[in-house]
Amino acid sequence: QVQLVESGGGLVQTGGSLRLSCVASGRTFSRYHMGWFRQAPGKEREFVARINWSGGSTYYADFVQGRFTISRDNAKNMVYLQMNSLKPEDTAVYLCAAGSNPTIGYEYWGQGTQVTVSS
């Protein structure tokens, strides 16, 4: 069982930056691939970025366009999402997710942290 808690959201102006953090419980964190998703009001949840167990492989949604960076620190049970050049359309609840098998998706989800980008 893995519990995930996100933090770091807030209100920022267009062009600003935020760094989201997600802390995971349990001693097997390094076995999980991790992802960030987001959900805006009235919209479906969408994939943002993912990182493999070692941190050596990352993948991003097309809309990221080099603005976001996902990273992890297995010694601290942490995964991060550095977001730069934020746009109003990035406004959403951002959720952290953990999965033991990349082929079946993510089994564990956090509650999310709100990111609001003002124009």
Coordinates of N, CA and C in Angstrom, one line a residue:
Q1 N 0.8 -1.2 0.0 CA 0.0 0.0 0.0 C 0.9 1.2 0.0
V2 N 0.5 2.2 -0.8 CA 1.3 3.4 -0.9 C 0.3 4.6 -0.7
Q3 N 0.7 5.5 0.1 CA -0.1 6.8 0.3 C 0.7 7.9 -0.3
L4 N 0.0 8.8 -1.0 CA 0.7 9.9 -1.7 C 0.0 11.2 -1.2
V5 N 0.9 12.2 -0.9 CA 0.4 13.5 -0.5 C 1.2 14.6 -1.3
E6 N 0.4 15.3 -2.0 CA 1.0 16.4 -2.9 C 1.0 17.7 -2.1
S7 N 1.9 18.6 -2.5 CA 2.0 19.9 -2.0 C 2.7 20.8 -3.0
G8 N 2.6 22.1 -2.7 CA 3.3 23.1 -3.6 C 2.5 23.9 -4.5
G9 N 1.2 23.5 -4.6 CA 0.3 24.3 -5.5 C 0.1 25.7 -4.9
G10 N -0.6 26.5 -5.7 CA -0.9 27.9 -5.3 C -1.3 28.7 -6.5
L11 N -1.4 30.0 -6.2 CA -1.7 31.0 -7.2 C -0.5 31.7 -7.8
V12 N -0.4 31.7 -9.1 CA 0.8 32.3 -9.7 C 0.4 33.1 -11.0
Q13 N 1.1 34.1 -11.4 CA 0.8 34.8 -12.6 C 1.3 34.1 -13.8
T14 N 0.7 34.4 -14.9 CA 1.2 33.9 -16.2 C 2.7 34.1 -16.4
G15 N 3.4 33.1 -16.8 CA 4.8 33.1 -16.9 C 5.6 32.7 -15.7
G16 N 4.9 32.5 -14.6 CA 5.6 32.2 -13.3 C 5.9 30.7 -13.2
S17 N 6.4 30.3 -12.1 CA 6.9 29.0 -11.8 C 6.3 28.4 -10.5
L18 N 6.2 27.1 -10.5 CA 5.8 26.4 -9.2 C 6.5 25.1 -9.2
R19 N 6.8 24.6 -8.0 CA 7.4 23.3 -7.9 C 6.5 22.5 -7.0
L20 N 5.9 21.4 -7.6 CA 5.0 20.5 -6.9 C 5.8 19.4 -6.3
S21 N 5.4 19.0 -5.1 CA 6.1 17.8 -4.5 C 5.0 16.8 -4.1
C22 N 5.5 15.6 -4.1 CA 4.6 14.4 -3.7 C 5.5 13.5 -2.9
V23 N 5.0 13.3 -1.6 CA 5.7 12.4 -0.7 C 4.9 11.1 -0.6
A24 N 5.7 10.0 -0.7 CA 5.0 8.7 -0.7 C 5.4 7.9 0.6
S25 N 4.4 7.2 1.2 CA 4.7 6.4 2.3 C 5.2 5.1 1.9
G26 N 5.7 4.3 2.8 CA 6.2 3.0 2.5 C 7.7 2.9 2.2
R27 N 8.2 1.7 2.3 CA 9.7 1.5 2.0 C 10.0 1.0 0.7
T28 N 9.0 0.9 -0.2 CA 9.2 0.3 -1.5 C 9.0 1.4 -2.6
F29 N 9.1 2.6 -2.3 CA 8.9 3.7 -3.2 C 9.7 3.5 -4.5
S30 N 10.9 3.1 -4.4 CA 11.8 3.0 -5.5 C 11.4 2.0 -6.5
R31 N 10.4 1.1 -6.1 CA 9.9 0.1 -7.1 C 8.8 0.6 -8.0
Y32 N 8.3 1.8 -7.7 CA 7.2 2.3 -8.4 C 7.6 3.3 -9.5
H33 N 6.9 3.2 -10.7 CA 7.0 4.3 -11.6 C 6.0 5.4 -11.1
M34 N 6.3 6.6 -11.4 CA 5.5 7.7 -10.8 C 5.0 8.6 -11.9
G35 N 3.8 9.2 -11.7 CA 3.3 10.1 -12.7 C 2.6 11.3 -12.1
W36 N 2.5 12.3 -12.9 CA 1.7 13.5 -12.6 C 0.6 13.6 -13.6
F37 N -0.6 13.9 -13.1 CA -1.8 14.1 -13.9 C -2.4 15.4 -13.4
R38 N -3.4 15.9 -14.2 CA -4.1 17.1 -13.8 C -5.6 17.0 -14.3
Q39 N -6.4 17.7 -13.5 CA -7.8 17.8 -13.9 C -8.3 19.2 -13.7
A40 N -8.8 19.8 -14.7 CA -9.4 21.1 -14.7 C -10.9 21.0 -14.5
P41 N -11.6 22.0 -14.0 CA -13.0 21.9 -13.8 C -13.8 21.6 -15.1
G42 N -14.6 20.6 -15.1 CA -15.4 20.2 -16.2 C -14.6 19.5 -17.3
K43 N -13.4 19.1 -17.0 CA -12.6 18.4 -18.0 C -12.2 17.0 -17.5
E44 N -11.8 16.1 -18.4 CA -11.3 14.8 -18.0 C -9.9 15.0 -17.4
R45 N -9.5 14.1 -16.6 CA -8.1 14.0 -16.0 C -7.2 13.7 -17.2
E46 N -6.1 14.4 -17.2 CA -5.1 14.2 -18.3 C -3.7 14.0 -17.8
F47 N -3.0 13.2 -18.5 CA -1.6 12.9 -18.2 C -0.7 14.1 -18.4
V48 N 0.2 14.3 -17.5 CA 1.2 15.4 -17.6 C 2.6 14.9 -17.8
A49 N 3.1 14.0 -16.9 CA 4.5 13.5 -17.0 C 4.6 12.2 -16.2
R50 N 5.6 11.4 -16.6 CA 5.9 10.2 -15.8 C 7.4 10.0 -15.7
I51 N 7.8 9.2 -14.7 CA 9.2 8.9 -14.5 C 9.3 7.5 -14.1
N52 N 10.3 6.8 -14.5 CA 10.5 5.4 -14.2 C 11.1 5.3 -12.8
W53 N 11.2 4.0 -12.3 CA 11.6 3.8 -10.9 C 13.0 4.4 -10.6
S54 N 13.9 4.4 -11.5 CA 15.2 4.9 -11.2 C 15.4 6.4 -11.5
G55 N 14.4 7.0 -12.2 CA 14.6 8.4 -12.6 C 15.3 8.6 -13.9
G56 N 15.7 7.4 -14.5 CA 16.5 7.5 -15.8 C 15.7 7.7 -17.0
S57 N 14.4 7.6 -16.9 CA 13.5 7.7 -18.1 C 12.3 8.6 -17.7
T58 N 12.0 9.6 -18.5 CA 10.9 10.4 -18.3 C 10.1 10.6 -19.6
Y59 N 8.9 11.0 -19.5 CA 8.0 11.2 -20.7 C 7.0 12.3 -20.3
Y60 N 6.7 13.1 -21.3 CA 5.8 14.3 -21.1 C 4.7 14.3 -22.1
A61 N 3.6 14.9 -21.6 CA 2.5 15.2 -22.6 C 3.0 16.3 -23.6
D62 N 2.4 16.3 -24.7 CA 2.8 17.3 -25.8 C 2.6 18.7 -25.3
F63 N 1.6 19.0 -24.5 CA 1.3 20.4 -24.1 C 2.4 20.9 -23.2
V64 N 3.2 20.1 -22.6 CA 4.3 20.5 -21.7 C 5.3 21.4 -22.5
Q65 N 5.7 20.9 -23.6 CA 6.5 21.7 -24.5 C 7.8 22.2 -23.9
G66 N 8.4 21.4 -23.1 CA 9.7 21.7 -22.4 C 9.5 22.6 -21.2
R67 N 8.3 22.9 -20.8 CA 8.2 23.8 -19.6 C 8.2 23.1 -18.3
F68 N 7.9 21.8 -18.2 CA 7.9 21.1 -17.0 C 9.0 20.1 -16.9
T69 N 9.4 19.8 -15.7 CA 10.4 18.7 -15.5 C 10.0 17.9 -14.3
I70 N 9.9 16.6 -14.5 CA 9.6 15.6 -13.5 C 10.9 15.0 -13.0
S71 N 11.0 14.8 -11.7 CA 12.2 14.2 -11.1 C 11.8 13.5 -9.8
R72 N 12.7 12.7 -9.3 CA 12.4 12.0 -8.0 C 13.7 11.8 -7.2
D73 N 13.4 11.6 -5.9 CA 14.5 11.4 -5.0 C 14.1 10.1 -4.2
N74 N 14.6 9.0 -4.5 CA 14.1 7.8 -3.9 C 14.6 7.7 -2.4
A75 N 15.6 8.3 -2.1 CA 16.1 8.3 -0.7 C 15.1 9.1 0.2
K76 N 14.3 10.0 -0.4 CA 13.4 10.8 0.4 C 11.9 10.4 0.1
N77 N 11.7 9.4 -0.8 CA 10.4 9.0 -1.2 C 9.6 10.2 -1.8
M78 N 10.3 11.0 -2.6 CA 9.7 12.2 -3.2 C 9.7 12.1 -4.7
V79 N 8.7 12.7 -5.3 CA 8.7 13.0 -6.7 C 8.3 14.5 -6.9
Y80 N 8.8 15.1 -7.9 CA 8.6 16.6 -8.0 C 8.2 16.9 -9.5
L81 N 7.5 18.0 -9.6 CA 7.2 18.5 -10.9 C 7.5 20.0 -10.9
Q82 N 8.6 20.4 -11.6 CA 9.0 21.8 -11.7 C 8.2 22.3 -12.9
M83 N 7.4 23.4 -12.7 CA 6.6 23.9 -13.8 C 7.0 25.4 -14.0
N84 N 7.5 25.7 -15.2 CA 7.9 27.0 -15.6 C 7.0 27.5 -16.7
S85 N 7.1 28.8 -16.9 CA 6.4 29.5 -18.0 C 4.9 29.1 -18.0
L86 N 4.3 29.2 -16.8 CA 2.9 28.7 -16.6 C 1.9 29.6 -17.4
K87 N 0.9 28.9 -17.9 CA -0.2 29.6 -18.6 C -1.5 29.4 -17.9
P88 N -2.4 30.3 -18.2 CA -3.8 30.1 -17.6 C -4.4 28.7 -17.8
E89 N -4.1 28.2 -19.0 CA -4.7 26.8 -19.3 C -4.0 25.7 -18.5
D90 N -3.0 26.0 -17.7 CA -2.4 25.0 -16.8 C -3.1 25.0 -15.5
T91 N -4.1 25.8 -15.3 CA -4.9 25.8 -14.1 C -5.7 24.5 -13.9
A92 N -5.4 23.8 -12.8 CA -6.0 22.5 -12.6 C -5.6 22.0 -11.2
V93 N -6.3 20.9 -10.8 CA -5.8 20.1 -9.7 C -4.8 19.2 -10.2
Y94 N -3.6 19.2 -9.6 CA -2.5 18.3 -10.0 C -2.4 17.1 -9.1
L95 N -2.4 15.9 -9.6 CA -2.4 14.7 -8.8 C -1.1 13.9 -9.1
C96 N -0.6 13.3 -8.1 CA 0.5 12.4 -8.1 C 0.0 10.9 -8.1
A97 N 0.6 10.1 -8.9 CA 0.2 8.7 -9.0 C 1.4 7.7 -9.0
A98 N 1.2 6.5 -8.4 CA 2.2 5.5 -8.4 C 1.7 4.2 -9.0
G99 N 2.6 3.5 -9.7 CA 2.2 2.3 -10.3 C 3.4 1.3 -10.2
S100 N 3.0 0.0 -10.0 CA 4.0 -1.0 -9.9 C 4.4 -1.6 -11.2
N101 N 3.5 -1.5 -12.2 CA 3.7 -2.1 -13.5 C 3.3 -1.1 -14.6
P102 N 4.2 -0.6 -15.4 CA 3.9 0.5 -16.4 C 2.8 0.0 -17.4
T103 N 2.6 -1.2 -17.6 CA 1.7 -1.7 -18.6 C 0.2 -1.7 -18.1
I104 N 0.0 -1.5 -16.8 CA -1.3 -1.5 -16.3 C -1.7 -0.2 -15.6
G105 N -0.9 0.8 -15.8 CA -1.2 2.1 -15.3 C -0.8 2.4 -13.8
Y106 N -1.7 3.1 -13.1 CA -1.3 3.6 -11.8 C -2.3 3.0 -10.8
E107 N -1.8 2.5 -9.7 CA -2.7 1.9 -8.7 C -3.0 2.9 -7.5
Y108 N -2.2 3.8 -7.3 CA -2.3 4.7 -6.1 C -2.3 6.1 -6.6
W109 N -3.2 6.9 -5.9 CA -3.4 8.3 -6.3 C -3.4 9.2 -5.0
G110 N -2.8 10.4 -5.2 CA -3.0 11.4 -4.1 C -4.3 12.1 -4.3
Q111 N -4.5 13.1 -3.3 CA -5.7 13.9 -3.3 C -5.6 15.1 -4.3
G112 N -4.4 15.5 -4.6 CA -4.2 16.6 -5.5 C -3.8 17.9 -4.8
T113 N -3.2 18.8 -5.6 CA -2.9 20.2 -5.1 C -3.4 21.1 -6.2
Q114 N -4.0 22.2 -5.8 CA -4.6 23.2 -6.8 C -3.5 24.1 -7.3
V115 N -3.5 24.2 -8.6 CA -2.6 25.2 -9.3 C -3.5 26.2 -10.0
T116 N -3.4 27.4 -9.8 CA -4.1 28.5 -10.4 C -3.2 29.5 -11.1
V117 N -3.3 29.7 -12.4 CA -2.5 30.6 -13.1 C -3.4 31.8 -13.5
S118 N -3.1 33.0 -13.0 CA -3.9 34.1 -13.4 C -3.3 34.8 -14.7
S119 N -4.2 35.4 -15.4 CA -3.8 36.0 -16.7 C -3.5 37.5 -16.5

